Coordinates of C-alpha atoms in Angstrom, one line a residue:
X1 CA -21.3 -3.4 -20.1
X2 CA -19.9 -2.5 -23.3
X3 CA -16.7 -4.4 -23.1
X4 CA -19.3 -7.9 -22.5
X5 CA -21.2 -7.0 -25.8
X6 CA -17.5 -7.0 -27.5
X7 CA -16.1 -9.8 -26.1
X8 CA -20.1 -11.9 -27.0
X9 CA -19.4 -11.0 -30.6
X10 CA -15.9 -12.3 -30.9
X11 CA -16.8 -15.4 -29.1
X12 CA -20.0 -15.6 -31.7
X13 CA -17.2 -15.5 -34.5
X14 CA -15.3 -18.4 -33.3
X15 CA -18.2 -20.5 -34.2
X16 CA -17.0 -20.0 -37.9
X17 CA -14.0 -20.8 -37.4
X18 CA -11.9 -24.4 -36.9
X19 CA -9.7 -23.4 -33.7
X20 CA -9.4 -25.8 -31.2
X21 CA -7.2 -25.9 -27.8
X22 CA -6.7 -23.0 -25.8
X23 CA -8.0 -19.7 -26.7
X24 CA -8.1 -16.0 -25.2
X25 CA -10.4 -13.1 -26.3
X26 CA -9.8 -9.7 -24.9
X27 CA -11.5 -6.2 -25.3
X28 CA -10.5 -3.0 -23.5
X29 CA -12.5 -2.1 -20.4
X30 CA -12.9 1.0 -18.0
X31 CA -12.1 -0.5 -14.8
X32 CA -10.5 1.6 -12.5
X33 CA -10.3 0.1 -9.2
X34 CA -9.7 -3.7 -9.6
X35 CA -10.6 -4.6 -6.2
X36 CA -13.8 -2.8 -6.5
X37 CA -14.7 -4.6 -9.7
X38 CA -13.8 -8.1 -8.2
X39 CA -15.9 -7.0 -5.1
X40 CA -18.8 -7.3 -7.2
X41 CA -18.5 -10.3 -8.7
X42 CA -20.1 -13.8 -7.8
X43 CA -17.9 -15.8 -9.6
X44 CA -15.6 -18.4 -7.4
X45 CA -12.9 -19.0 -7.3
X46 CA -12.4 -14.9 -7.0
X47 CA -8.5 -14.0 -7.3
X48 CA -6.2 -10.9 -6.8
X49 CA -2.3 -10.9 -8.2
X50 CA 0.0 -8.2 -8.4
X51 CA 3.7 -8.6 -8.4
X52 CA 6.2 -6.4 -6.4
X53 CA 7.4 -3.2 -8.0
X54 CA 5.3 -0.3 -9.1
X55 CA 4.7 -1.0 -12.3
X56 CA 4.0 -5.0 -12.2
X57 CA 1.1 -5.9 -14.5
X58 CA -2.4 -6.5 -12.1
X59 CA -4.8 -9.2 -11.9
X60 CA -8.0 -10.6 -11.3
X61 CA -9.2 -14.0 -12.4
X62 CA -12.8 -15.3 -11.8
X63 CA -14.6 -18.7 -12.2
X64 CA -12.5 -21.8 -13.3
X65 CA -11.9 -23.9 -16.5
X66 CA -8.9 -25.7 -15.5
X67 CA -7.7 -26.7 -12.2
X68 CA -4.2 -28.7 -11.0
X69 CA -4.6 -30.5 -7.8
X70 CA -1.1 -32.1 -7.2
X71 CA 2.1 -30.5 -7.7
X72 CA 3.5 -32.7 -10.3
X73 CA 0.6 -31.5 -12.1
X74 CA 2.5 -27.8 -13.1
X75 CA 4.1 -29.1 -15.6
X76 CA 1.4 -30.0 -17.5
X77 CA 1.3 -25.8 -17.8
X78 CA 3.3 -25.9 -20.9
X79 CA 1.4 -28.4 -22.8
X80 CA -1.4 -26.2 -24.9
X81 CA -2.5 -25.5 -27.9
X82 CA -1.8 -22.0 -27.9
X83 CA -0.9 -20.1 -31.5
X84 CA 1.1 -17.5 -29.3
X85 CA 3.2 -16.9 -26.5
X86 CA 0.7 -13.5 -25.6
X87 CA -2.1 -16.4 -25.5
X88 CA -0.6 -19.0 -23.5
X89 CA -2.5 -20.0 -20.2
X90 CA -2.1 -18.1 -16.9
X91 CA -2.3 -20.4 -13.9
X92 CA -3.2 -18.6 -10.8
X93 CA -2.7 -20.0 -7.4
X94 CA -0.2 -21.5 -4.9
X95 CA 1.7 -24.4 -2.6
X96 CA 1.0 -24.8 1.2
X97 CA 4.0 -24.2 3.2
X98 CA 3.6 -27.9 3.8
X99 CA 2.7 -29.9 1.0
X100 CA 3.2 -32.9 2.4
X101 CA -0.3 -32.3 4.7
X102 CA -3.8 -32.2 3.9
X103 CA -3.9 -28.3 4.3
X104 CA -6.5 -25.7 4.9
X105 CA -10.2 -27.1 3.6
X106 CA -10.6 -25.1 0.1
X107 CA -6.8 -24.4 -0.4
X108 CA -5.8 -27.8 0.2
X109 CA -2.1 -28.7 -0.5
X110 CA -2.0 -27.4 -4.2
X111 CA -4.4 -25.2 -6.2
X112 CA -4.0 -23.9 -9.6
X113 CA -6.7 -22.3 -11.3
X114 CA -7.1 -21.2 -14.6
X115 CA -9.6 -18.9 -14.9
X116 CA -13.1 -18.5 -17.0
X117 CA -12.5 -14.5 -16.9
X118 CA -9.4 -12.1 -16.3
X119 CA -9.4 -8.6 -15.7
X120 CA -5.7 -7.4 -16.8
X121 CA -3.8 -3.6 -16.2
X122 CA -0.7 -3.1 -18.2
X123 CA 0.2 0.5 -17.5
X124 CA -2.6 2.5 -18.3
X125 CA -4.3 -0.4 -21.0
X126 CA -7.2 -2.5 -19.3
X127 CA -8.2 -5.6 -20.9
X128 CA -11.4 -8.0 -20.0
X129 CA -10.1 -11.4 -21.1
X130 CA -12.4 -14.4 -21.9
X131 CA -10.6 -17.7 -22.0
X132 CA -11.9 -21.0 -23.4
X133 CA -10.4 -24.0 -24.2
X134 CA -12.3 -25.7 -27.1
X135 CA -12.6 -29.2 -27.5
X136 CA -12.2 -30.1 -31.8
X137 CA -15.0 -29.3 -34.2
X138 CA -16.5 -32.7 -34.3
X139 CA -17.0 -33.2 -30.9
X140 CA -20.0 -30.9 -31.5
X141 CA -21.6 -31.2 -28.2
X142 CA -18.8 -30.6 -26.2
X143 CA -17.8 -27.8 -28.3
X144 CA -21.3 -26.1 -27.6
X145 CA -21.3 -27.4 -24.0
X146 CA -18.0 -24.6 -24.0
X147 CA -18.9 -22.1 -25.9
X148 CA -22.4 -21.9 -23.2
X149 CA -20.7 -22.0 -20.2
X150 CA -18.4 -19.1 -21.9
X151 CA -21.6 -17.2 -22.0
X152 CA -22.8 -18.1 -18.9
X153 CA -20.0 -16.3 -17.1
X154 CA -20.2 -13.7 -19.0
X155 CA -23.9 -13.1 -18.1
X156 CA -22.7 -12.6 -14.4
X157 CA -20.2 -10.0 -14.6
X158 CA -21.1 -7.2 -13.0
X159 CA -20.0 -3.4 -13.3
X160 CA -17.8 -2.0 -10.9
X161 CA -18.8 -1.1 -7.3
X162 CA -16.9 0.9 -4.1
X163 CA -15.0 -1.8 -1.8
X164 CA -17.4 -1.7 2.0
X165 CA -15.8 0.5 4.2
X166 CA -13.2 -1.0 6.8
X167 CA -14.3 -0.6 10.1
X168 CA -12.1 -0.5 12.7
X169 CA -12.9 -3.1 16.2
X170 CA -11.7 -3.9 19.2
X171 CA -10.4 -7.1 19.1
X172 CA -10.2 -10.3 21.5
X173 CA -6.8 -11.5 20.6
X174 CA -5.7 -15.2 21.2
X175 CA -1.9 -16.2 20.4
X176 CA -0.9 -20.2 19.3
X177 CA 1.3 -21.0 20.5
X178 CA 1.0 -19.4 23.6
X179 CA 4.0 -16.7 25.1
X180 CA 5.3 -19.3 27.3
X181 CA 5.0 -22.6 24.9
X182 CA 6.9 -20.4 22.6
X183 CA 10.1 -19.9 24.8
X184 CA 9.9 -23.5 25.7
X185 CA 10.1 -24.1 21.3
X186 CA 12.9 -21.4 21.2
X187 CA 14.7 -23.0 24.7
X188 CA 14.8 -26.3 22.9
X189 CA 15.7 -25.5 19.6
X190 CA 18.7 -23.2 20.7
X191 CA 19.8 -26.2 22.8
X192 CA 23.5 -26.5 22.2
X193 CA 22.1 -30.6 20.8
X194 CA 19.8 -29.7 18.6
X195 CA 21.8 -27.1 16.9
X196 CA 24.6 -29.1 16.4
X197 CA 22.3 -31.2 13.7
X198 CA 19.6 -28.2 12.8
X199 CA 21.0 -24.8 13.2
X200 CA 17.8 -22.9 11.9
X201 CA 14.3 -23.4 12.8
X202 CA 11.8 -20.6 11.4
X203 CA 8.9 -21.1 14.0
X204 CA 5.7 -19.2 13.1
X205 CA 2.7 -17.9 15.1
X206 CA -1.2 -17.9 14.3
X207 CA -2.7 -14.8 15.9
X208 CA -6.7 -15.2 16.2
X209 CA -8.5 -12.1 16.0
X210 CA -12.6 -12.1 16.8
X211 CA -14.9 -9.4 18.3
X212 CA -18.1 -9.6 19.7
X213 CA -20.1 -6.1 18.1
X214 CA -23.6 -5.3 18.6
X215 CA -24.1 -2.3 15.9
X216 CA -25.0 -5.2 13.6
X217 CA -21.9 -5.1 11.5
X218 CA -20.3 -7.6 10.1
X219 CA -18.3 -9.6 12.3
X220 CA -15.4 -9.4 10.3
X221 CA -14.3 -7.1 7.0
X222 CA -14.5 -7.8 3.5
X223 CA -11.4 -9.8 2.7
X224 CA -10.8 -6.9 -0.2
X225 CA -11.3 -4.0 1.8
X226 CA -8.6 -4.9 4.3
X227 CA -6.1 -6.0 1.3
X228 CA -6.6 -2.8 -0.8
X229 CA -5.7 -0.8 2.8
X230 CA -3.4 -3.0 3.5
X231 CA -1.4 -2.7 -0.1
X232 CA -1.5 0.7 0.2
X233 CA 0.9 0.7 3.5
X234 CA 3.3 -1.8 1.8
X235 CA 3.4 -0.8 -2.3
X236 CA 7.5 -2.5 -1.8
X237 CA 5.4 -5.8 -1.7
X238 CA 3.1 -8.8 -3.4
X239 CA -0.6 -8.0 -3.3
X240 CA -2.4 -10.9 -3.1
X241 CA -5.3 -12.9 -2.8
X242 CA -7.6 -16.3 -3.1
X243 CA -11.4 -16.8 -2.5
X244 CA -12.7 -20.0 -3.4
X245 CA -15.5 -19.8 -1.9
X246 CA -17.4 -17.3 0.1
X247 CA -16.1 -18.8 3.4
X248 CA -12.9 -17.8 4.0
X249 CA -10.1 -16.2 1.8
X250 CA -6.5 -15.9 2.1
X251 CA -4.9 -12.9 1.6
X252 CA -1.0 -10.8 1.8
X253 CA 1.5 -8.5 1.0
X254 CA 4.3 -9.8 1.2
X255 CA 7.5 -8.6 0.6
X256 CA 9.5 -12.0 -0.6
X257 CA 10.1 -13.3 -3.8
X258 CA 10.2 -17.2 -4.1
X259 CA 11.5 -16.6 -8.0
X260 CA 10.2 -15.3 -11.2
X261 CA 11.0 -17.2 -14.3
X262 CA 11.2 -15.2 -17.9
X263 CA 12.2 -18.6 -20.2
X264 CA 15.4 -20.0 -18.8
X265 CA 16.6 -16.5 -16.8
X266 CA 15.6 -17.1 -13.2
X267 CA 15.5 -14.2 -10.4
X268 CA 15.1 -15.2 -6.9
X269 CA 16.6 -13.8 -3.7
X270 CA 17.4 -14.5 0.4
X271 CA 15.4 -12.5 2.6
X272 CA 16.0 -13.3 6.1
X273 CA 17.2 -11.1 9.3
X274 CA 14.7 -8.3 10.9
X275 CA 15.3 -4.8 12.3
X276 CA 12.2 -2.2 13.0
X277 CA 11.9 0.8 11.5
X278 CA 11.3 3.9 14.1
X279 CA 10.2 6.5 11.0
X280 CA 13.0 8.4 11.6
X281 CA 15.3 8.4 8.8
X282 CA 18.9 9.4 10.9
X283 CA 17.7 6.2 13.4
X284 CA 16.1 3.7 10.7
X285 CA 20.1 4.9 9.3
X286 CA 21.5 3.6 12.5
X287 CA 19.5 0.4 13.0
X288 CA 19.6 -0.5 9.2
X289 CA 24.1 -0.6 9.9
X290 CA 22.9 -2.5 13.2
X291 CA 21.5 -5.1 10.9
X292 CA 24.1 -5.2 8.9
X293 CA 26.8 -6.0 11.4
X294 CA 25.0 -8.3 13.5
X295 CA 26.6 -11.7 13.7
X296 CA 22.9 -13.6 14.4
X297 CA 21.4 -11.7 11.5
X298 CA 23.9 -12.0 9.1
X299 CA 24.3 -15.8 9.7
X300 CA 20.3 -16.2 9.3
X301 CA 20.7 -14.5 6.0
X302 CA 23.8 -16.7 5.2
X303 CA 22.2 -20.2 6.1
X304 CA 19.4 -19.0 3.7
X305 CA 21.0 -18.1 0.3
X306 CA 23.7 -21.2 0.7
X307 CA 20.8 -23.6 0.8
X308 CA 19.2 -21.6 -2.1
X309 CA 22.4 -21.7 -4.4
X310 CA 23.1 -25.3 -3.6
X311 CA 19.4 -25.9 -4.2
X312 CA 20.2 -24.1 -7.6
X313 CA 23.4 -25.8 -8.5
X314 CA 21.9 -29.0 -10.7
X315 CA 19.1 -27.1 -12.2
X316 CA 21.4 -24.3 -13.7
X317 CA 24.0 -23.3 -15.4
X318 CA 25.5 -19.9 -14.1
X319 CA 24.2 -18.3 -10.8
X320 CA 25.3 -14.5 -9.1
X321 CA 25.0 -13.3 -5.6
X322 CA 25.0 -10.0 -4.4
X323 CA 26.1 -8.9 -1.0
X324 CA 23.5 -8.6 1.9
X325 CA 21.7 -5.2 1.5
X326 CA 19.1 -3.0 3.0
X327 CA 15.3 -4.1 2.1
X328 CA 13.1 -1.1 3.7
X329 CA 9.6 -1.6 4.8
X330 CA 7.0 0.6 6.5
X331 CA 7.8 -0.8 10.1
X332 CA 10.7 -3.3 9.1
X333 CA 14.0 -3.8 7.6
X334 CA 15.4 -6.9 6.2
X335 CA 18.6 -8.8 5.0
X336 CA 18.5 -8.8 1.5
X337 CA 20.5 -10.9 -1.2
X338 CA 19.6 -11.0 -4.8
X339 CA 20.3 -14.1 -7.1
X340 CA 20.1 -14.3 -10.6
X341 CA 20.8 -17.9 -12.3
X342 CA 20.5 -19.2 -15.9
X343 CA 18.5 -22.8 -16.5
X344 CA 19.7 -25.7 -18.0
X345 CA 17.3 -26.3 -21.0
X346 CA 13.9 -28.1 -20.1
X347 CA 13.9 -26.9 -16.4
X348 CA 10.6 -26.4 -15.6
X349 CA 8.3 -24.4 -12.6
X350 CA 7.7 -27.8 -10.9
X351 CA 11.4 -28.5 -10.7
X352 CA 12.2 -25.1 -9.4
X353 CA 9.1 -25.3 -7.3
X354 CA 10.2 -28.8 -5.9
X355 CA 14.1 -27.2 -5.3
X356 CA 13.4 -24.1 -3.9
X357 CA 10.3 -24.3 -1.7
X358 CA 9.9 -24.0 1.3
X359 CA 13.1 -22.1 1.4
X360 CA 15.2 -21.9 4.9
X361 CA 13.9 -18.1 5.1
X362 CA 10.1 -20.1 6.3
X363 CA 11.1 -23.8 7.0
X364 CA 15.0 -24.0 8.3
X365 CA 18.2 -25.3 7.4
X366 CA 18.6 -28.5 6.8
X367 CA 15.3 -28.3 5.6
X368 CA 14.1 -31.7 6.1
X369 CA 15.5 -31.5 9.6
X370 CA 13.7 -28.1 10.2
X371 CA 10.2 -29.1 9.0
X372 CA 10.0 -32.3 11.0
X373 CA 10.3 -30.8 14.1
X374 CA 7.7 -28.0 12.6
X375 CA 5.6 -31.2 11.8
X376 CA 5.8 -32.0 15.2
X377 CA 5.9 -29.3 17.4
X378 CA 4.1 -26.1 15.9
X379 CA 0.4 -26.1 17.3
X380 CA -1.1 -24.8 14.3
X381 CA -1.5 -25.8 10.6
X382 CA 0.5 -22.9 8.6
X383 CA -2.0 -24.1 5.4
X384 CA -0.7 -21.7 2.5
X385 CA 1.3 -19.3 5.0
X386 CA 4.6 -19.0 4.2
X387 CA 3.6 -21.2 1.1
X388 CA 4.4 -20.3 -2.5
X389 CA 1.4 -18.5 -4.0
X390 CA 1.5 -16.7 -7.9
X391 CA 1.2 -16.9 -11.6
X392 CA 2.5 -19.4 -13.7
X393 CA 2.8 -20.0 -17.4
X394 CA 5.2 -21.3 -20.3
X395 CA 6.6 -18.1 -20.7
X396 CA 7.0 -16.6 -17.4
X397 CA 6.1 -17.7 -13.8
X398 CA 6.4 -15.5 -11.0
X399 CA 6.1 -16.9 -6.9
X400 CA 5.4 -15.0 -3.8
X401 CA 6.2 -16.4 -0.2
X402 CA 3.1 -15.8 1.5
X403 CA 4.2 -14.3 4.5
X404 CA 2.7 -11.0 5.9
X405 CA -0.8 -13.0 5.5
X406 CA -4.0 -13.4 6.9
X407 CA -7.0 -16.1 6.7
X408 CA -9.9 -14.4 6.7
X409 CA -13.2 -16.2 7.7
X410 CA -16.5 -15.3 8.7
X411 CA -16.2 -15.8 12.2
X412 CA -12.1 -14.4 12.6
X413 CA -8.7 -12.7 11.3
X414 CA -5.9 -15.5 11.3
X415 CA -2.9 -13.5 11.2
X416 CA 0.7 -15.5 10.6
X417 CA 4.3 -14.3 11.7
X418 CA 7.0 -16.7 11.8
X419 CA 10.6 -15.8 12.9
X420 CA 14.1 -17.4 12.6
X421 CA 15.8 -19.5 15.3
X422 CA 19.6 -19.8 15.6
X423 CA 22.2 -20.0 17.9
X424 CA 21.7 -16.4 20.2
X425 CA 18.6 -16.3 19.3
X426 CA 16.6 -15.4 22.8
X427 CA 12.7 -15.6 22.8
X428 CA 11.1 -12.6 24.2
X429 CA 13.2 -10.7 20.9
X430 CA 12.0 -13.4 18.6
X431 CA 8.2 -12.9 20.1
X432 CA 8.8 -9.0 19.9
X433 CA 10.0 -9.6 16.4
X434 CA 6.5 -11.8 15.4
X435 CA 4.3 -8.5 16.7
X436 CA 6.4 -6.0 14.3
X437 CA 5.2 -8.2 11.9
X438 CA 2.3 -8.1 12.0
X439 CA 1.4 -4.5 13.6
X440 CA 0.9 -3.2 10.1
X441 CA -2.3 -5.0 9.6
X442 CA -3.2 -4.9 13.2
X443 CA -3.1 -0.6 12.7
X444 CA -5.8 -0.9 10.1
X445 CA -7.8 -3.0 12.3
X446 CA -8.3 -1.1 15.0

């Protein structure tokens, strides 16, 4: 590859050079399909990011120089030697919805990763980006120990290849909790009691998907053939993705913001009440003002962006709400409220990360409440669904929730819905409500 023979010669130049700290090198490469390219790498960890809207910068980031373990460890972020804010580190990686438990094995509770190599579209621009972060001239060995392993990764890139095919199975599906231990969860937490002291539980579903073929295929598809079909039946959402390791990979497109940070202006928003879509525009019409006027809805919604703004109030200095409005998805419609807020100086992405996740749209209200019975009750571990999965740097940071997600292994598709309990809420809606959710990914499935 050409752009490799670039890149080889400007690392060669940094030899003559006294830079230390954190550095980037980038040449323009012909990539066209960034999942394709990623496809072909062997790199780990292998990592997918694009950010809602149509013309969000994309991402993939390969191999590892850096990694943050604990979540106290983001703010270390901010502490590098860069000589520009362009060159600053990107973090790439995410929160389990439950940071508090040992979490999936490879994802763990928190994993930040920043990579060897990135692969970057800015509108029509595509750059290949070498990082490094060099140790200071007279530590010679570990300086060369760098500048090889540099080289090394750059060795394995490969050129870009066509994503395998998605074939479509018929799957042996296998619900936790089960149908009837899920009215017995909504019976108890609608309990006239319990809501007197919790009046929102989100309770979530794992949905196990495995087939038994004998054509010899693969028991289950690449992890970036479903996303790319996937993203292409939800372009209003995050596109998403960790591998790291050939295992299993977590994957989603998900259509909820946790926040994006550009220096101290802060975006963030309350998603939270459900209507289907029928793909009739006069009827989606008619159940999008349904949505709007219903009283169990609309208090969902409300119960979620009060928590946020009083989550807010001590870490800012201004904050705006809009009214509830229409959020339109292929098969769905949400409750929508957008926030904008201003930061008090030195207000960081691990305080904002510590205030505002797991929000009450995943966890509940009050959310300590909310996630101890979820603790205690919920037969599954949620690992990084409905966690808070993205891209941080000094700069700018920008958070998904990872709902709308699967775990793919070798063996099976774990898919994740969760819904929101409150006062009216009745089960066999709520369970109907978990299958809209996830019948997008189940059409390309087969």
């Amino acid at each position: 590859m050409l752009a490799q023979t670039h890149i080889k010669q400007q690392l060669d130049a940094l030899r003559h050079n006294n830079v230390s700290g954190f550095v980037r090198l980038r040449v323009a490469a012909p990539v066209h399909s960034f999942l394709g390219w990623l496809t072909a790498q062997s790199l780990y960890p292998r990592i997918y990011w694009q950010a809602r809207g149509p013309k969000s910068p994309e991402y993939v980031a390969l191999g590892r120089i850096h990694e943050l373990n604990q979540p106290q460890d983001v703010r270390r972020v901010c502490d590098n030697t860069a000589a520009s804010s362009e060159d600053s580190p990107r973090y790439y990686g995410g929160l389990a919805f439950d940071p508090t438990q040992p979490g999936w094995p490879d994802f763990g509770p928190c994993r930040f990763v920043l990579p060897r190599i990135e692969l970057v579209r800015r509108g029509e621009c595509v750059s290949l980006c070498l990082n490094l972060w060099l140790p200071k001239r007279e530590r010679v060995a570990d300086f060369e120990a760098e500048m090889q392993a540099a080289l090394a990764a750059l060795d394995r890139l490969q050129p870009e290849a066509p994503l395998p095919p998605l074939h479509k199975h018929d799957w042996q599906r296998e619900d936790c909790p089960s149908r009837a231990q899920w009215q017995q969860l909504v019976t108890r937490v609608t309990a006239p009691e319990f809501q007197a002291h919790t009046p929102k539980v989100v309770l979530s579903r794992e949905s196990r998907l495995t087939h038994g073929d004998s054509t010899g295929e693969e028991a289950v598809p690449s992890p970036w053939s479903l996303l790319a079909q996937w993203a292409q039946h939800a372009q209003e959402c995050f596109h998403f993705g960790f591998q790291f390791s050939p295992e299993q990979s977590f994957i989603a497109c998900s259509p909820e913001r946790l926040y994006r940070r550009e220096g101290r202006h802060l975006f963030t928003e309350a998603l939270a009440g459900t209507i289907r879509r029928s793909g009739d525009e006069a009827t989606d019409a008619a159940l999008a003002a349904e949505l709007l006027a219903d009283n169990k809805n609309r208090l969902e919604n409300r119960l979620v962006h009060a928590d946020i703004l009083s989550r807010l109030a001590p870490l800012t200095t201004s904050t705006s709400l809009t009214e509830p409005r229409i959020l339109k998805l292929r098969l769905l419609q949400h409750l929508k409220c957008d926030i904008e807020a201003e930061l008090e100086p030195g207000v960081g992405d691990w305080q904002l990360l510590d205030a505002l996740h797991p929000t009450p749209a995943v966890g509940g209200a009050p959310r300590e409440a909310a996630l101890a019975f979820i603790r205690e009750h919920e037969p599954h571990d949620r690992g990084w669904y409905a966690g808070a999965c993205g891209m941080l740097s000094r700069e700018t940071s920008e958070f998904s929730v990872a709902i709308r997600s699967a775990l793919v292994s070798e063996q099976a598709i774990h898919l994740f819905a969760g819904a929101g309990i409150v006062a009216g809420s009745e089960p066999a809606a709520e369970w109907a409500e978990l299958d809209n959710k996830i019948a997008n990914v189940l059409s390309l499935l087969g």
